PDB file of C-alpha atoms in Angstrom:
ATOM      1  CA  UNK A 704      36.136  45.559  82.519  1.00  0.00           C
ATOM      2  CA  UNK A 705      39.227  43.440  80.650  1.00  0.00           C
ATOM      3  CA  UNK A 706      40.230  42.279  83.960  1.00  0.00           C
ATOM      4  CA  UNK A 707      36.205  40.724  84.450  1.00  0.00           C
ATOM      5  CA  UNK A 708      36.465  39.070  81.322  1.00  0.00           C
ATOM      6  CA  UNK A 709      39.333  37.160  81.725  1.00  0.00           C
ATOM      7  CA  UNK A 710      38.550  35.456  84.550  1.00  0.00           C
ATOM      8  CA  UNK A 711      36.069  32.609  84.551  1.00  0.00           C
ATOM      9  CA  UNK A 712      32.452  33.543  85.836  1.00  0.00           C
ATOM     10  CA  UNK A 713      31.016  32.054  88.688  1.00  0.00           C
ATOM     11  CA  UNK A 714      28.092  29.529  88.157  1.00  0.00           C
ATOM     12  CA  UNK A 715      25.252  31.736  89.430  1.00  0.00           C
ATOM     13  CA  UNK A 716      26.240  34.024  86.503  1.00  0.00           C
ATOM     14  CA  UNK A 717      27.167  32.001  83.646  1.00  0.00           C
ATOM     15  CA  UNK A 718      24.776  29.152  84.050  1.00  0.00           C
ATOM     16  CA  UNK A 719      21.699  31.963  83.848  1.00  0.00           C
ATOM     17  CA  UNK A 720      23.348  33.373  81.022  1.00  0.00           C
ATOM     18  CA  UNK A 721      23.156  30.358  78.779  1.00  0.00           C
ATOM     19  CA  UNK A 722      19.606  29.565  80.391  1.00  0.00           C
ATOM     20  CA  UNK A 723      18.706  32.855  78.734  1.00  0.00           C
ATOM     21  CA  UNK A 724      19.274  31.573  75.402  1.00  0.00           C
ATOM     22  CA  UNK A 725      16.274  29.407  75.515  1.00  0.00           C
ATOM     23  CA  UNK A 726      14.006  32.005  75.870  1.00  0.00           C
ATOM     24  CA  UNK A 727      15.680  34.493  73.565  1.00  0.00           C
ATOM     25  CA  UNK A 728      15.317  31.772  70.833  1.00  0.00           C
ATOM     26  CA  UNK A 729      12.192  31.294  71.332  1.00  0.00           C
ATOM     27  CA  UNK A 730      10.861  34.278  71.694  1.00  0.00           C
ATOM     28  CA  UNK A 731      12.890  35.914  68.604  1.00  0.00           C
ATOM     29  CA  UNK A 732      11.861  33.097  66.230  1.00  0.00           C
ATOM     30  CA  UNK A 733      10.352  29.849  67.886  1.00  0.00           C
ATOM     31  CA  UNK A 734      13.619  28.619  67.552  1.00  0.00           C
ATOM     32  CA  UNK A 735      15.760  25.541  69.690  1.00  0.00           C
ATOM     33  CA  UNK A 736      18.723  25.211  71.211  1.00  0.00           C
ATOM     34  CA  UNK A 737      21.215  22.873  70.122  1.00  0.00           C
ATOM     35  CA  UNK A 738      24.815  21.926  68.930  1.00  0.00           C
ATOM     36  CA  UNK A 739      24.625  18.431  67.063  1.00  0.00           C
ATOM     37  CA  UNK A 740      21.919  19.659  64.819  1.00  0.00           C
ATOM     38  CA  UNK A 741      24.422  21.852  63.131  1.00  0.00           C
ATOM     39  CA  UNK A 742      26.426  18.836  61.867  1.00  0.00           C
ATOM     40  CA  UNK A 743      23.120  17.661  59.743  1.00  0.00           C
ATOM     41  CA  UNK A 744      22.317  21.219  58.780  1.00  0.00           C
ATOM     42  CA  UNK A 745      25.922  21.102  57.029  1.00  0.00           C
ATOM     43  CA  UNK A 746      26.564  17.606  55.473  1.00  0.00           C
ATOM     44  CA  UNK A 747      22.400  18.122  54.161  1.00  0.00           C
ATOM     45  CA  UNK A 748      24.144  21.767  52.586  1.00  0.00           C
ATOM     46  CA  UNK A 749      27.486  19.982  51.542  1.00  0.00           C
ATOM     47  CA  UNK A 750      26.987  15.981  50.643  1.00  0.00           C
ATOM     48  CA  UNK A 751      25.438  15.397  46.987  1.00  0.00           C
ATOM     49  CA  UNK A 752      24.580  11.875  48.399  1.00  0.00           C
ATOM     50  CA  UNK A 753      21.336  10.994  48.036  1.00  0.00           C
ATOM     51  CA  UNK A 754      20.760  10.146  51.179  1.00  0.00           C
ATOM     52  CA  UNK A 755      16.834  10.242  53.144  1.00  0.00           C
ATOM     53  CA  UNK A 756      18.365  11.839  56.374  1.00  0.00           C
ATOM     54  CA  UNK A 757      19.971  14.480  54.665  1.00  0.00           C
ATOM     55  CA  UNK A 758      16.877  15.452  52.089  1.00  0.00           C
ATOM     56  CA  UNK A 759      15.277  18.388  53.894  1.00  0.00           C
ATOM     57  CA  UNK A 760      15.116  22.114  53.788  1.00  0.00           C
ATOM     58  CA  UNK A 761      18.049  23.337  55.408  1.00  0.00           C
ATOM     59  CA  UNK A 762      17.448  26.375  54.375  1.00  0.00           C
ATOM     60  CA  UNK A 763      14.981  26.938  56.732  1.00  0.00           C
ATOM     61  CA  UNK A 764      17.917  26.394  59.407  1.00  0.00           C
ATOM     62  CA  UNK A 765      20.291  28.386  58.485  1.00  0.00           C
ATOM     63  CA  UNK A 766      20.377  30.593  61.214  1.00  0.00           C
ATOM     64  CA  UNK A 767      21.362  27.806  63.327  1.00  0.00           C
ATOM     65  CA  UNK A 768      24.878  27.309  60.960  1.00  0.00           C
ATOM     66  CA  UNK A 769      25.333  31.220  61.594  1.00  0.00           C
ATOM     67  CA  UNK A 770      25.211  30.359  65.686  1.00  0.00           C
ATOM     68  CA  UNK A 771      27.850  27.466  65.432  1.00  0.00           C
ATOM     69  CA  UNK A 772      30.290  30.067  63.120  1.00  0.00           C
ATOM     70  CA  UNK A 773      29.752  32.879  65.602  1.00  0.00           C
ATOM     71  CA  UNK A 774      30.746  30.097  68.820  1.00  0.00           C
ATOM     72  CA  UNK A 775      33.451  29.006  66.521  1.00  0.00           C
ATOM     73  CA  UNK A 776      34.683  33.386  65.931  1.00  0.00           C
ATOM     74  CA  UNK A 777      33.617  33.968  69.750  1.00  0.00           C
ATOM     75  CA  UNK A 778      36.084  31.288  70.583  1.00  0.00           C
ATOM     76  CA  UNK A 779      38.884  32.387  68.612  1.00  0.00           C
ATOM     77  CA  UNK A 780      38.573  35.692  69.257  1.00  0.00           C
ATOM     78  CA  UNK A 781      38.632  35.227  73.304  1.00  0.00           C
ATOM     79  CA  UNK A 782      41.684  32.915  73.123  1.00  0.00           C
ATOM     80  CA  UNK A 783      43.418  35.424  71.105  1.00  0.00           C
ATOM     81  CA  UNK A 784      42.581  38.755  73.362  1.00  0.00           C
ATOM     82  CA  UNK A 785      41.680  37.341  76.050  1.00  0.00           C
ATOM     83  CA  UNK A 786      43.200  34.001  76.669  1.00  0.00           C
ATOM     84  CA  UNK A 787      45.592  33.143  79.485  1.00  0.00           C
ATOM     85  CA  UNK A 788      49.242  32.208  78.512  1.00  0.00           C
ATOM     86  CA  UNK A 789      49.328  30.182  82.439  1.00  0.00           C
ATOM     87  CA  UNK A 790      49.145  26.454  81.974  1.00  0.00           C
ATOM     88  CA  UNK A 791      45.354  25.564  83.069  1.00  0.00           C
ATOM     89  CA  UNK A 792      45.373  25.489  86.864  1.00  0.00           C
ATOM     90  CA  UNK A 793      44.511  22.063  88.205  1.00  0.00           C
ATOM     91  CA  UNK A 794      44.272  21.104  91.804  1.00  0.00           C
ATOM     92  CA  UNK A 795      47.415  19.537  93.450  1.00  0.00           C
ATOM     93  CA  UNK A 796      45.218  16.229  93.996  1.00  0.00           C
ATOM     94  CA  UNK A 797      44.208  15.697  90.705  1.00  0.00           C
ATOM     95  CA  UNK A 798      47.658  16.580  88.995  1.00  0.00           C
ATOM     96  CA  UNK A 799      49.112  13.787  91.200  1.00  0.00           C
ATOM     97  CA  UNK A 800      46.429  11.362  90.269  1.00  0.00           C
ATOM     98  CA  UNK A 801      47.341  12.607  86.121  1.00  0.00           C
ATOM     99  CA  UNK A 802      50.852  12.264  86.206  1.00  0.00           C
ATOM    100  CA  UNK A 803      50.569   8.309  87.582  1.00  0.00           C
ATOM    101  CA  UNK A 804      49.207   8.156  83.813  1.00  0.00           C
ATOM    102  CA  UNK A 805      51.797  10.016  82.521  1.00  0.00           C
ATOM    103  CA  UNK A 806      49.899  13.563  82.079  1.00  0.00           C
ATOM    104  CA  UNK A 807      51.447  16.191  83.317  1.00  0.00           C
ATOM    105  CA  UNK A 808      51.867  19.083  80.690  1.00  0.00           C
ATOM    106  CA  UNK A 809      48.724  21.745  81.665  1.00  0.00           C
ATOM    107  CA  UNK A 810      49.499  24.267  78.637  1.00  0.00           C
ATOM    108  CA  UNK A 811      46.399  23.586  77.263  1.00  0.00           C
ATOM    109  CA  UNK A 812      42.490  22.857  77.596  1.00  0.00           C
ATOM    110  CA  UNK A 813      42.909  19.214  76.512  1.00  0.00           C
ATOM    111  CA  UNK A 814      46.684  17.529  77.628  1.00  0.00           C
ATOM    112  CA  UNK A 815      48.898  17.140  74.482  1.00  0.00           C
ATOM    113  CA  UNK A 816      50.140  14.542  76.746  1.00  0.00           C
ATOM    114  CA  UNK A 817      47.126  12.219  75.249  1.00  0.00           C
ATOM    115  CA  UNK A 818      45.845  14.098  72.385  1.00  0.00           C
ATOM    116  CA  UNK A 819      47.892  14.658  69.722  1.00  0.00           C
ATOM    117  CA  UNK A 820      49.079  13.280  66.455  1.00  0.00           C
ATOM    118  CA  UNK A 821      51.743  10.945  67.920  1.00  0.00           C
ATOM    119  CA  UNK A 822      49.230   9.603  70.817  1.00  0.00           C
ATOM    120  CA  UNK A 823      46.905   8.806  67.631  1.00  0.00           C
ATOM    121  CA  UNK A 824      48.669   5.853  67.022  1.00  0.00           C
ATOM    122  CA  UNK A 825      48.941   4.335  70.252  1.00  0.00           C
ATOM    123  CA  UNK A 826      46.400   2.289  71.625  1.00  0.00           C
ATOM    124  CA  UNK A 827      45.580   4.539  74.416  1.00  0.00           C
ATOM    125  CA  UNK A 828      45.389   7.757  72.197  1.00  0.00           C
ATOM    126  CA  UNK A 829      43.579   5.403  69.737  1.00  0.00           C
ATOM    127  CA  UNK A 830      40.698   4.339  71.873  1.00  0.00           C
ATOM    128  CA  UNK A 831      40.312   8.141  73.642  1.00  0.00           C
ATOM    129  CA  UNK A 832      40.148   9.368  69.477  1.00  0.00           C
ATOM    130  CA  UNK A 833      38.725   7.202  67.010  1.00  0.00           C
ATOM    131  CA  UNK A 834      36.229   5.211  68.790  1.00  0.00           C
ATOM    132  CA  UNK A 835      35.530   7.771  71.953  1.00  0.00           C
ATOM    133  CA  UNK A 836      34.582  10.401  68.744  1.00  0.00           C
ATOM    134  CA  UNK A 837      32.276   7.704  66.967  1.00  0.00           C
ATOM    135  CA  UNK A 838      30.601   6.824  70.443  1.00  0.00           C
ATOM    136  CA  UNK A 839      29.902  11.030  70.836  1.00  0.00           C
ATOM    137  CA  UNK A 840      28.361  11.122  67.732  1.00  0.00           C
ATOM    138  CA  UNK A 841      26.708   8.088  67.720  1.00  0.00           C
ATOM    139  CA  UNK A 842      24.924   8.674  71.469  1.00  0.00           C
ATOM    140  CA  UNK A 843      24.382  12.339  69.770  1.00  0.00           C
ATOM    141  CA  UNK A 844      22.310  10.805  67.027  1.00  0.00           C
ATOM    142  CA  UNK A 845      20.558   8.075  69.017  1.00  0.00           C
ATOM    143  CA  UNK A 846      19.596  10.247  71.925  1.00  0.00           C
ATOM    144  CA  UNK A 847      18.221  12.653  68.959  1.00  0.00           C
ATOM    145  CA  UNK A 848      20.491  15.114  70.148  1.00  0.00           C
ATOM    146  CA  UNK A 849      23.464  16.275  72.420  1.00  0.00           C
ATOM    147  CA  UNK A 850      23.945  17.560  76.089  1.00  0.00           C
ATOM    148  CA  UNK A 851      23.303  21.187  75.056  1.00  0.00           C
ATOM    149  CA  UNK A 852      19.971  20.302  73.472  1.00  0.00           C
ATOM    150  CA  UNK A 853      18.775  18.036  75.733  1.00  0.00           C
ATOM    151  CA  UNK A 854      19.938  19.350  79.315  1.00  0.00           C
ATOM    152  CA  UNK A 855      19.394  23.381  78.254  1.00  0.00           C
ATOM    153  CA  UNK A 856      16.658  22.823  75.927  1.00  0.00           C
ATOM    154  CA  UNK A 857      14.864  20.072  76.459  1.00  0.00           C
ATOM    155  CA  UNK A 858      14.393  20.108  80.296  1.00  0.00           C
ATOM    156  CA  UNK A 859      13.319  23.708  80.048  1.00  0.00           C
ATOM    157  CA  UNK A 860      10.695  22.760  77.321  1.00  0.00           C
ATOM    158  CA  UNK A 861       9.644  19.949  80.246  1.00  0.00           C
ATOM    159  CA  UNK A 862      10.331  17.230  77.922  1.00  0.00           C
ATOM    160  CA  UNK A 863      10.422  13.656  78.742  1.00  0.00           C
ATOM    161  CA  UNK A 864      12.767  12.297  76.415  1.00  0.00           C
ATOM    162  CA  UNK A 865      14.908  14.825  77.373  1.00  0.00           C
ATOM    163  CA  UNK A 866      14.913  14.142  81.050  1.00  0.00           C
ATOM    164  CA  UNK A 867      15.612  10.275  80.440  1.00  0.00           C
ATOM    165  CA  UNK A 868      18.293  11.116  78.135  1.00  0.00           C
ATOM    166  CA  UNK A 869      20.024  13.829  80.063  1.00  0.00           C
ATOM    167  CA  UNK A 870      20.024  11.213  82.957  1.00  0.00           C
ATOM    168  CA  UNK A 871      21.430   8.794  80.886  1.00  0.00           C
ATOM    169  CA  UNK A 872      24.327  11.057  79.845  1.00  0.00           C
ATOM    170  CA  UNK A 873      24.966  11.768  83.064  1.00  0.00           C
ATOM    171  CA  UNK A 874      25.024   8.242  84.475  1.00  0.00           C
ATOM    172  CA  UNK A 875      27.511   7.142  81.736  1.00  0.00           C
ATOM    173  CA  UNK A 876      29.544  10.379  82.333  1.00  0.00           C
ATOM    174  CA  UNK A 877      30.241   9.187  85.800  1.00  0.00           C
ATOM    175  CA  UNK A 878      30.657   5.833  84.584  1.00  0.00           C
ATOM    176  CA  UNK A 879      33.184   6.736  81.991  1.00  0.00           C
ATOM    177  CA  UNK A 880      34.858   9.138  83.906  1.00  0.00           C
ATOM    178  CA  UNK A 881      35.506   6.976  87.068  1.00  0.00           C
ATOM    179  CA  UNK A 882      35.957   3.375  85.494  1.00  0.00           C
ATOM    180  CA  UNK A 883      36.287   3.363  82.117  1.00  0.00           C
ATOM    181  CA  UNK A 884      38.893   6.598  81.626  1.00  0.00           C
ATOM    182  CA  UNK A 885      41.724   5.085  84.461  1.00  0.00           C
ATOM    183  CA  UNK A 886      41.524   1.922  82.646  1.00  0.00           C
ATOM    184  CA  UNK A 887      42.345   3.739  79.354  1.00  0.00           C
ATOM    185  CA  UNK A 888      44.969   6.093  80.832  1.00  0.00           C
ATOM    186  CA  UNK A 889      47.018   2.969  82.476  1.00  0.00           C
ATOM    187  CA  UNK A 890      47.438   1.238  79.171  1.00  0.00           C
TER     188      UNK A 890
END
């Protein structure tokens, strides 16, 4: 059973898996699905500010800050017993593409190559950082809420919004990913 575990799952099992959740919240308290939501929940428990988007019962969604600190435990505990000390396997293609921007260390989920504390202060690990992070956020909060909400969520609630904005992320993931990202990398 270890040996199942530490290998990724295949699509057909994983993605009906998380499509499970939706009902399950629902059905166990007529509850949603989302990430971003969490990051209100706590700066409306945390800030004193007196601030109109953060004066609401958060009480009432508490449960939700429970979810994100059991994903937070679930993912500490599964690097730490079950995590893989191999650098991440990438395919031969794409590592050759990588290393003509200078990334080619695959010991971890995201390339120390570009994210760490030195790359901070370099214009390319400045732009992938400070105003990539702002631009999540900011699309997070505009779209009134993030991939996980929208595209698991939303579409299976047959919402509209959802649809348009789920398309949207995905149209400026490709864009960003294929025009936008080399640019960044070669600087």
């Amino acid at each position: 059973m270890l040996h199942l575990l530490k290998q990724p799952w295949p699509w057909y099992v994983a993605g009906p898996l998380i499509g499970l959740t939706v009902p399950a919240l629902l059905l166990l308290g007529n509850k949603s699905f989302g990430i971003s939501s969490s990051l209100r929940h706590i700066c409306a428990s945390c800030m004193p500010a007196n601030i109109p988007f953060f004066k609401y019962d958060w009480k009432k969604e508490a449960w939700n800050l429970f979810f994100i600190c059991g994903i937070l435990l679930g993912g500490m505990l599964t690097v730490k017993l079950l995590g893989d000390p191999n650098p991440v396997s990438v395919n031969p293609t794409l590592a050759k593409e990588l290393a003509g921007y200078g990334i080619t260390d695959y010991r971890n989920l995201i390339p120390e190559d570009i994210m760490n504390w030195r790359s901070l202060f370099t214009l390319k690990g400045f732009l992938l950082m400070i105003p990539g992070g702002f631009l999540v956020g900011f699309g997070s909060r505009y779209a009134g809420g993030c991939t996980s909400g929208h595209a698991i969520m939303g579409l299976s609630n047959l919402q509209w919004a959802s649809l348009v904005a789920t398309v949207c992320f995905m149209i400026g993931g490709f864009i960003m990913a294929n025009l936008i990202l080399p640019l960044i990398l070669s600087l």
